PDB file of C-alpha atoms in Angstrom:
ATOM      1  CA  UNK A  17     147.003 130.116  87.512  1.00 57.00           C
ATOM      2  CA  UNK A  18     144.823 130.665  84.256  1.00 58.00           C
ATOM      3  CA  UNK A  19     145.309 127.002  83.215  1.00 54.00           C
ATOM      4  CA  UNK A  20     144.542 125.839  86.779  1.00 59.00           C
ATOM      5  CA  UNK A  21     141.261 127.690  86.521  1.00 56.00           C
ATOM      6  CA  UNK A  22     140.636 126.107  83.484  1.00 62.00           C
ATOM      7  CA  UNK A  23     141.017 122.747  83.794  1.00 56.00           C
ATOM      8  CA  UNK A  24     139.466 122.891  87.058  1.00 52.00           C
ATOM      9  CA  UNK A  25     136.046 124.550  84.938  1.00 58.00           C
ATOM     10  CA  UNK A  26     136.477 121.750  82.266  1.00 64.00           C
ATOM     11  CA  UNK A  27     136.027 118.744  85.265  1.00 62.00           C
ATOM     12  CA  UNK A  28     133.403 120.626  86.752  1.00 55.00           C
ATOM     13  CA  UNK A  29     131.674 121.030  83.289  1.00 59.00           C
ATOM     14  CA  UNK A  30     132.403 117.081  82.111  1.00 56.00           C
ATOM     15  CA  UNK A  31     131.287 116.355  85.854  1.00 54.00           C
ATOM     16  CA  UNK A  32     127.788 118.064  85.221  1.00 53.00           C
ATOM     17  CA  UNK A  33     127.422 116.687  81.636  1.00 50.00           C
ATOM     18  CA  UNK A  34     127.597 113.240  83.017  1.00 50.00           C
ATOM     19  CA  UNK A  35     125.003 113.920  85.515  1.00 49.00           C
ATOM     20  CA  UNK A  36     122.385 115.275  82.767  1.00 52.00           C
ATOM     21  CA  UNK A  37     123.619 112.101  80.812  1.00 46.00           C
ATOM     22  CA  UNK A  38     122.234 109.992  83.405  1.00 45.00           C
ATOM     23  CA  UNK A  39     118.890 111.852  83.575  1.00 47.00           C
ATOM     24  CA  UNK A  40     118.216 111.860  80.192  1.00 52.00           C
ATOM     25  CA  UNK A  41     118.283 108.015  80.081  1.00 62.00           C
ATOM     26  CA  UNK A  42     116.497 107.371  83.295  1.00 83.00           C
ATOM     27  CA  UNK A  43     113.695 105.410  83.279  1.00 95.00           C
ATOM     28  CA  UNK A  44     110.471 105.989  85.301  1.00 97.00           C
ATOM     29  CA  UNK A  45     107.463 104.084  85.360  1.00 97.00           C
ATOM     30  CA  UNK A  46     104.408 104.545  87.280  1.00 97.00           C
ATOM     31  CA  UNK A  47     102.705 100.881  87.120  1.00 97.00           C
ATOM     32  CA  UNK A  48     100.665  98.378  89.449  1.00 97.00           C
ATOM     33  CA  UNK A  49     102.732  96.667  92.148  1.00 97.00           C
ATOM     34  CA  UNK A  50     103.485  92.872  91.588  1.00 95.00           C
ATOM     35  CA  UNK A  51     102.839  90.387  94.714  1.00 92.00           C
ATOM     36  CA  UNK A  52     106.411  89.989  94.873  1.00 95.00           C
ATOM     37  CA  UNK A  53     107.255  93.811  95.921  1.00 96.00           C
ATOM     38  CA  UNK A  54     105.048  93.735  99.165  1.00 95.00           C
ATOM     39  CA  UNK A  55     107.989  93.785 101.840  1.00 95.00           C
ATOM     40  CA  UNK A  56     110.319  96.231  99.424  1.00 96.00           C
ATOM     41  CA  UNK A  57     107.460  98.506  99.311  1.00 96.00           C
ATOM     42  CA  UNK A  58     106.203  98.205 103.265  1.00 96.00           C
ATOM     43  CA  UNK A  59     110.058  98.845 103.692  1.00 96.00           C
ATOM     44  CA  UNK A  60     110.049 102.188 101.317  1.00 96.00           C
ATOM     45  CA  UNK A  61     106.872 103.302 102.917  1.00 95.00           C
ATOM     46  CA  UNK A  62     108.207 102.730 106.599  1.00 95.00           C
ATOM     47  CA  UNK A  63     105.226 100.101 107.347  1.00 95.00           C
ATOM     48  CA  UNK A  64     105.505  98.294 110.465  1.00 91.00           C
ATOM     49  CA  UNK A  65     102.880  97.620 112.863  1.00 93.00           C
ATOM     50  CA  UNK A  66     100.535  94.517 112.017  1.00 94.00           C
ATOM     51  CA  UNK A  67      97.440  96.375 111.293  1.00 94.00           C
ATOM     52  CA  UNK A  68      99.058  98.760 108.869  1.00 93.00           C
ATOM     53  CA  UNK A  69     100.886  95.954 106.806  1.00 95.00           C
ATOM     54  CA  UNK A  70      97.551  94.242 106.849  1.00 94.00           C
ATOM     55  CA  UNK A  71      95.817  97.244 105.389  1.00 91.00           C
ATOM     56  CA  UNK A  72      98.708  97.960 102.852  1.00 92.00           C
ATOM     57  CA  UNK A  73      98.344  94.255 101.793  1.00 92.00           C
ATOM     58  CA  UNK A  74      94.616  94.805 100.867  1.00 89.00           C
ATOM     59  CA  UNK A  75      95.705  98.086  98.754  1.00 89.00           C
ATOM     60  CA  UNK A  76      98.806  96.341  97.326  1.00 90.00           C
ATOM     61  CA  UNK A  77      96.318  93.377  96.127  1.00 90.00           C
ATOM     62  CA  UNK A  78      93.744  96.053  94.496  1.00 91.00           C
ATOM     63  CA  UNK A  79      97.379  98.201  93.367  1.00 93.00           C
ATOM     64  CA  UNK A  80      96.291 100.041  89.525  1.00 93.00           C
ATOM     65  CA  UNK A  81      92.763  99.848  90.739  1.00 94.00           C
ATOM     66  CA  UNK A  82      90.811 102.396  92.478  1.00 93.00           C
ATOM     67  CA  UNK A  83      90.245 100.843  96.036  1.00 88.00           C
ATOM     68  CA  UNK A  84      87.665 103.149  97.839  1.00 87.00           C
ATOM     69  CA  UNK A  85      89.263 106.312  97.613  1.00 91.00           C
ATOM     70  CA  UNK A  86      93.240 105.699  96.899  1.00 92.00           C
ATOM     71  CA  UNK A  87      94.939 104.369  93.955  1.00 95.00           C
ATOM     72  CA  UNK A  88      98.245 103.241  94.987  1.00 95.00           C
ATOM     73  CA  UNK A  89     101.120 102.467  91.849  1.00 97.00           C
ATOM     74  CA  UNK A  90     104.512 101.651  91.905  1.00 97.00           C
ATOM     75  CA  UNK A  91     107.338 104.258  91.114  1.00 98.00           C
ATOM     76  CA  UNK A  92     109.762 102.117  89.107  1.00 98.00           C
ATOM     77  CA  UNK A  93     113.212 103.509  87.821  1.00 97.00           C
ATOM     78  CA  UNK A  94     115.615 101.738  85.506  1.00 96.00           C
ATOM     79  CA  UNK A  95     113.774  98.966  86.282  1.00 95.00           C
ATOM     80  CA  UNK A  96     113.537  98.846  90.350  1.00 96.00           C
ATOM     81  CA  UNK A  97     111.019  99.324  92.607  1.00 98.00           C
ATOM     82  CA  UNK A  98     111.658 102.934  93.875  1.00 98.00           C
ATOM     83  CA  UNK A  99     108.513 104.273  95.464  1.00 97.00           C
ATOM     84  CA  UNK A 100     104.733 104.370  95.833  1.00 97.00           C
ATOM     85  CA  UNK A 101     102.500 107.008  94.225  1.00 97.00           C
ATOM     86  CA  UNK A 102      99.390 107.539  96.266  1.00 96.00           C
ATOM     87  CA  UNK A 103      96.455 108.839  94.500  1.00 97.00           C
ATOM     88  CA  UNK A 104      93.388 110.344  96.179  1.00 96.00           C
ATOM     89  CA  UNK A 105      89.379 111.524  95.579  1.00 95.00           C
ATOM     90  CA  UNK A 106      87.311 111.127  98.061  1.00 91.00           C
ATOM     91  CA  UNK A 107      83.730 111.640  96.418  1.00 89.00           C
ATOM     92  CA  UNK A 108      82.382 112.964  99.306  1.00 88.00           C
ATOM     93  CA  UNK A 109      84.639 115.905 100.200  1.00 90.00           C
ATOM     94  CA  UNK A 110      86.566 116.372  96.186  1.00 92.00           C
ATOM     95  CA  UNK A 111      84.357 117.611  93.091  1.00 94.00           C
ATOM     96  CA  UNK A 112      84.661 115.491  90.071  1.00 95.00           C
ATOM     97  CA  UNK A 113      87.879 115.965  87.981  1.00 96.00           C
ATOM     98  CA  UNK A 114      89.985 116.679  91.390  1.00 98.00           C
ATOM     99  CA  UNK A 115      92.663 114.024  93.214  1.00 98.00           C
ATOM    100  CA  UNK A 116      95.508 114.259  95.399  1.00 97.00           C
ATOM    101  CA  UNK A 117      98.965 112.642  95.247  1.00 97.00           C
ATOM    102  CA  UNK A 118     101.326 111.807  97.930  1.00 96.00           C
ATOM    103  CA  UNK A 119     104.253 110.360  96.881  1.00 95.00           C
ATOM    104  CA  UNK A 120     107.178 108.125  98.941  1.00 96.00           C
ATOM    105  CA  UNK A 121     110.878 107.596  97.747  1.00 97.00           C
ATOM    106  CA  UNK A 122     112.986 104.930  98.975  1.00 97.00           C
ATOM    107  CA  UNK A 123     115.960 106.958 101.133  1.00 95.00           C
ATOM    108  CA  UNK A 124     118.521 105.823  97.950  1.00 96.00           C
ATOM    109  CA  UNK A 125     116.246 107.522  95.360  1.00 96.00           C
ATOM    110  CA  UNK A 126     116.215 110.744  97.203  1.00 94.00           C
ATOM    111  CA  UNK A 127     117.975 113.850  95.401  1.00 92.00           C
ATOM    112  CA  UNK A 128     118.146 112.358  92.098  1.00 94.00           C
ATOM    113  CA  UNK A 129     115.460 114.327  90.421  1.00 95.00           C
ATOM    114  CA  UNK A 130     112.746 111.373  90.387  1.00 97.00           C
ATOM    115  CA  UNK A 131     110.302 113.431  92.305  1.00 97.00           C
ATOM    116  CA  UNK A 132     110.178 115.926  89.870  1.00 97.00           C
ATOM    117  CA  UNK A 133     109.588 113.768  87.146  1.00 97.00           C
ATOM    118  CA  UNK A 134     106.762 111.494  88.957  1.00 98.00           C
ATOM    119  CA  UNK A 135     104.944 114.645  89.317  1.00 98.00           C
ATOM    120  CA  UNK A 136     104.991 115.964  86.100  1.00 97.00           C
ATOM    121  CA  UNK A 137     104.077 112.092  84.308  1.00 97.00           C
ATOM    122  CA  UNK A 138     101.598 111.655  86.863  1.00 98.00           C
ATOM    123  CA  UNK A 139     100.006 115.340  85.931  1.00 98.00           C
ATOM    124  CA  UNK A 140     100.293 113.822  82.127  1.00 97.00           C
ATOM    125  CA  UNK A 141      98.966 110.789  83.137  1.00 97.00           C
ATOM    126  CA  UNK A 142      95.404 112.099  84.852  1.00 98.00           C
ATOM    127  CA  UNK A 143      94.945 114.898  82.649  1.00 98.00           C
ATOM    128  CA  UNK A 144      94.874 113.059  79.554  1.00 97.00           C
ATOM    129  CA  UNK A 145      92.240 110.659  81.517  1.00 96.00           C
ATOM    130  CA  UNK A 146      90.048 113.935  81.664  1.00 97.00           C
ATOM    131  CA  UNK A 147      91.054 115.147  85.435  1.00 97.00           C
ATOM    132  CA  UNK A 148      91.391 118.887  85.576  1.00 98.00           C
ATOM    133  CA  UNK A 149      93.150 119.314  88.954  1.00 98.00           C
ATOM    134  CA  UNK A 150      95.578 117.847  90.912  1.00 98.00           C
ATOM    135  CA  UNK A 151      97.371 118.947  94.523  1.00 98.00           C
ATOM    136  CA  UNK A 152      99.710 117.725  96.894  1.00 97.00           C
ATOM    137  CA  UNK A 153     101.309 118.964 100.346  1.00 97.00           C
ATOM    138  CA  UNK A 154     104.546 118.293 102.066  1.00 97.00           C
ATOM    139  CA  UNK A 155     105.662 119.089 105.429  1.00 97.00           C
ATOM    140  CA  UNK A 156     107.459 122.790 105.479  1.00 98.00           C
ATOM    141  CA  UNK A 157     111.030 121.259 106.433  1.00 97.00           C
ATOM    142  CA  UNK A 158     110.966 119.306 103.503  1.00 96.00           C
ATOM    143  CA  UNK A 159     112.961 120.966 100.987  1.00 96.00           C
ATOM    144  CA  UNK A 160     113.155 118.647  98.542  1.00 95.00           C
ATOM    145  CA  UNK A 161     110.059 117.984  97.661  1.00 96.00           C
ATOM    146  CA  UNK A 162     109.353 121.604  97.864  1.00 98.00           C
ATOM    147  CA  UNK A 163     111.678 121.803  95.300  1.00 97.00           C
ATOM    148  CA  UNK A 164     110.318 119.148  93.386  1.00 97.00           C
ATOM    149  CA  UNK A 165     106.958 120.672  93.032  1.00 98.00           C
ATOM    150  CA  UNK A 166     108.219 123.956  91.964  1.00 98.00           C
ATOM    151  CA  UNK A 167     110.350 122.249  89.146  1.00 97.00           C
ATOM    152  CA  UNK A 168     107.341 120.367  88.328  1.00 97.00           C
ATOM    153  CA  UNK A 169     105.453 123.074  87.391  1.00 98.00           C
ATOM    154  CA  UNK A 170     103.305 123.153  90.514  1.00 98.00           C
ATOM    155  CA  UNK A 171     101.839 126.301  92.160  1.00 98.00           C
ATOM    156  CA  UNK A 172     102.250 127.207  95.750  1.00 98.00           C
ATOM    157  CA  UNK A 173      98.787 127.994  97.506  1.00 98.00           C
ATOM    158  CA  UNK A 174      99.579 127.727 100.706  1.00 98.00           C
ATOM    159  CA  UNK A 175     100.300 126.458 104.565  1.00 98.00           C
ATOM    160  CA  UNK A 176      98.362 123.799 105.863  1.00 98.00           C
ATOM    161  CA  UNK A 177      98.527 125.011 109.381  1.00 98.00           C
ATOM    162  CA  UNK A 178      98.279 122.218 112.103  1.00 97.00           C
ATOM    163  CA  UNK A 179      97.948 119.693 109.107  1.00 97.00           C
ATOM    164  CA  UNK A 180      98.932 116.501 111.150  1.00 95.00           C
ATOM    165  CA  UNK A 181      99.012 115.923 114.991  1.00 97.00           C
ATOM    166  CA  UNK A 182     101.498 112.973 115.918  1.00 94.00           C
ATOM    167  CA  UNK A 183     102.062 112.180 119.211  1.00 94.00           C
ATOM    168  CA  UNK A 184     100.608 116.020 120.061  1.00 96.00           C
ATOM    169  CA  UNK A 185     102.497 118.047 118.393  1.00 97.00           C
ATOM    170  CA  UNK A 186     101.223 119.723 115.054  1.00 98.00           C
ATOM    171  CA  UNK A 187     102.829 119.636 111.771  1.00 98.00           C
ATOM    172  CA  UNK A 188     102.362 122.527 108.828  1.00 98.00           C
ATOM    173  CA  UNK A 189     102.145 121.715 105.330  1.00 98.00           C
ATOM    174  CA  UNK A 190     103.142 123.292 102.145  1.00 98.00           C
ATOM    175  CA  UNK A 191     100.471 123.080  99.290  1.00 98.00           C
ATOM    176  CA  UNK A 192     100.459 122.746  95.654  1.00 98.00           C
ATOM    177  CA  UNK A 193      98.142 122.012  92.730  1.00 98.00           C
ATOM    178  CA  UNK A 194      98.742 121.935  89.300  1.00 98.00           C
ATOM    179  CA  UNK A 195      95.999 122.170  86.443  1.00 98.00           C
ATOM    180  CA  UNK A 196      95.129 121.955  82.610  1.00 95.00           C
TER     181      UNK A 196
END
């Protein structure tokens, strides 16, 4: 029975060393979208009706720019296009130093960890170009990236009662910042 037990513990452990194996050597890049991505990246953010796709065009074209108040970049891993990085400050309503991130994961990226670590290069990213504070929200059912904030390093401040109304029915958020 003791052997049993123990070779069962050594597959589980060679199992999990594989799997931090892989993370160590994945590779994430937050960059501008290319003209090519357009449909891959309507797909991953669930774009469909015409005036939507015509508006994500515009923001695709102006992607790694600051196009009135979003900055949208591509979330690239191992060299594929695996989600868009949504970055916010609206002058008018967010002191100086402040933005807000939403980010989107192709269904096949989800559970891997690449949440996690968009959040915490993204942090390193604005911080060292002199922003101070950064938040995000989720919607309360959505474990995962709940998760991934926490591992990030992000703080909980909150629900976002009522935070979205689709269709008439209201959704609650989760908040989190993180900051120098």
């Amino acid at each position: 029975m003791q052997v049993q037990i123990q070779i069962a513990s050594q597959r589980v452990l060679m199992s999990c060393l594989k799997l931090m194996a892989h993370w160590l050597v994945l590779n994430i890049e937050l960059r501008p979208y290319r003209a090519d991505e357009f449909e891959r990246a309507a797909e991953i953010r669930q774009i469909n009706d015409i005036e939507h796709l015509e508006r994500w065009r515009k923001r695709m074209e102006n992607s790694g720019k600051w196009d009135d108040h979003y900055l949208h970049l591509a979330i690239e891993v191992d060299g594929e296009l695996a989600g868009d990085l949504q970055v916010r400050h609206c002058k008018q309503a967010m002191p100086d130093g402040v933005l807000e991130l939403g980010l989107e994961l192709a269904t096949e990226m989800q559970g891997k960890g690449i949440g996690t670590e968009v959040l915490k290069l993204a942090a390193e990213r604005f911080f060292a170009e002199g922003v101070h504070r950064i938040s995000g929200s989720t919607d309360v059912s959505n474990k995962a990236m709940i998760r991934a904030f926490e591992k990030a390093g992000w703080v909980y401040e909150g629900t976002l009662h009522g935070l979205f109304n689709e269709n008439g029915k209201l959704y609650d958020y989760k908040s989190f910042s993180i900051t120098i």
